[in-house]
Coordinates of C-alpha atoms and ligand atoms in Angstrom, one line a residue:
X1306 CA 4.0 97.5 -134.2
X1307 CA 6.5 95.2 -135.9
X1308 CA 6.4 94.2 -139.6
X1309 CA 7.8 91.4 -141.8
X1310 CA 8.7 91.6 -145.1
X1311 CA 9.0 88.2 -146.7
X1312 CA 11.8 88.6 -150.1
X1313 CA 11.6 86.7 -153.4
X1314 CA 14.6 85.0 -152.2
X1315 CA 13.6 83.8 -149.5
X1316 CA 14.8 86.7 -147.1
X1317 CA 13.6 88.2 -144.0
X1318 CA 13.3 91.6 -142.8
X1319 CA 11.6 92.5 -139.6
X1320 CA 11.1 96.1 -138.4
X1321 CA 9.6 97.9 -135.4
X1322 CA 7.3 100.6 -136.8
X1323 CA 5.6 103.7 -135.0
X1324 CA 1.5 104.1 -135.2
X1325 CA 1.0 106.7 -138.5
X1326 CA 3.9 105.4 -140.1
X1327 CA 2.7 103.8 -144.2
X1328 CA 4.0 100.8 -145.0
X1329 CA 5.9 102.2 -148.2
X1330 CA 8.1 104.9 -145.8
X1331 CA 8.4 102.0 -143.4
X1332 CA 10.1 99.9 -146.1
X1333 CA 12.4 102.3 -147.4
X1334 CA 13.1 103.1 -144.5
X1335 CA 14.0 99.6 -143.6
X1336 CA 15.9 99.0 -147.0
X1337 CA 13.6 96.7 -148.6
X1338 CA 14.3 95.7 -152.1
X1339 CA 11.4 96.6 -154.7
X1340 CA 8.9 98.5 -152.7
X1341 CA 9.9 101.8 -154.2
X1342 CA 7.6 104.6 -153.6
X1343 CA 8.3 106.8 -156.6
X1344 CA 5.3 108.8 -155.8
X1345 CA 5.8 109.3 -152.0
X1346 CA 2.7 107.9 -151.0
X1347 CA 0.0 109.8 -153.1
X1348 CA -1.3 106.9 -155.2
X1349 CA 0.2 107.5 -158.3
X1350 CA 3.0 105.0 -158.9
X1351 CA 1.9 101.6 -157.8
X1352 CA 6.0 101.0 -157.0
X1353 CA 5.2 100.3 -153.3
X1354 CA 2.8 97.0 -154.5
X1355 CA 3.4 94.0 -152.0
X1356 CA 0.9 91.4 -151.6
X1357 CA 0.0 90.9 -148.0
X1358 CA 0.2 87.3 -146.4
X1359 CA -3.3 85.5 -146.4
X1360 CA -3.7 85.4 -142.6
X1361 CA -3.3 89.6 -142.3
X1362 CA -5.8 89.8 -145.7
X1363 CA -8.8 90.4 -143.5
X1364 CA -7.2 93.1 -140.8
X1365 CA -5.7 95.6 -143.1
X1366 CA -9.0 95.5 -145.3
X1367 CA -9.4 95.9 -148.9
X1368 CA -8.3 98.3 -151.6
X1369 CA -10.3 101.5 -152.2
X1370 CA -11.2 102.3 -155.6
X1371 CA -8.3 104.4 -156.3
X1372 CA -5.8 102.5 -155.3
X1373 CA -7.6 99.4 -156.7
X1374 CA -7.2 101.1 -160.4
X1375 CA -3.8 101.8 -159.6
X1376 CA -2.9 98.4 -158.9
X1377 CA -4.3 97.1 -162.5
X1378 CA -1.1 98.8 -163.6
X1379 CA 1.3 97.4 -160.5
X1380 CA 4.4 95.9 -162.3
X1381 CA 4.0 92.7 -160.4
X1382 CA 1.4 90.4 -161.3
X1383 CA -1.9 91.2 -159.0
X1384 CA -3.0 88.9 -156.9
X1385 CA -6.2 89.5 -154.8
X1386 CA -3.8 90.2 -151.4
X1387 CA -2.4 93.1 -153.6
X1388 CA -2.0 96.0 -151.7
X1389 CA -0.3 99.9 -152.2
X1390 CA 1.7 99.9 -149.0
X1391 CA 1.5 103.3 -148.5
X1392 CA -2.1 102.9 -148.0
X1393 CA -1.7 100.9 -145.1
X1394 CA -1.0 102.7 -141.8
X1395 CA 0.7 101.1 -139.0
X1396 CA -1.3 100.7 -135.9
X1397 CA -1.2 98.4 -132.4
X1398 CA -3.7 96.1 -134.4
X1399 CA -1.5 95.4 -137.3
X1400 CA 1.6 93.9 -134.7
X1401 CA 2.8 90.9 -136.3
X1402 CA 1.7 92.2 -139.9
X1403 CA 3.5 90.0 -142.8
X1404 CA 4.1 91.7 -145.9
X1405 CA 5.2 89.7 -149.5
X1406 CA 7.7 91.3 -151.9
X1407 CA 7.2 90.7 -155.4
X1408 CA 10.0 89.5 -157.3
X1409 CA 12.0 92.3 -159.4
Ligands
FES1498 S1 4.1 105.1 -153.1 FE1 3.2 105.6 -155.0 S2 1.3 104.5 -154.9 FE2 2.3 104.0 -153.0

């Protein structure tokens, strides 16, 4: 699938991702600024927050209740696209996903 990541300045990064891949290890993988993933993908840092774009809201679902308590405490303000991104897997029905950085 391929992914966007929209930057607070305006940026662009677009990457080709594999089926299983998270979001977080896609973006570090991709060098995108401020999606950290201190925690390596176990829902315990909230540094991989990005807000997903309105029209991709419905297809990669809504938080769970862990990682909805974990985004209370997401650096970034929380908006109700906030997502973890390593909670959401790529797959052939996410092609086109846009993903939105919050600002430093
Ligand atoms: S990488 Fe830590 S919560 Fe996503």
């Amino acid at each position: 699938m391929q992914v966007t990541w929209k930057l607070p300045d305006g940026a662009e990064i677009t990457a080709d991702v594999a089926d299983g891949i998270n979001m977080m290890e896609a973006a570090t993988a991709n060098n995108v600024p401020n999606v950290i993933g201190e925690c390596g993908g176990n829902l315990s840092c909230a540094t991989c927050h990005v807000y997903v774009a309105d029209d991709w809201a419905e297809k990669t679902g809504a938080a769970d209740e862990f990682e909805d308590a974990m985004l209370d405490v997401a650096e970034a303000p929380r908006r109700d696209t906030s997502r973890l991104s390593c909670q959401i897997t790529a797959s052939e029905g996410l092609n086109g996903l846009v993903l939105i950085v919050p600002g430093a």
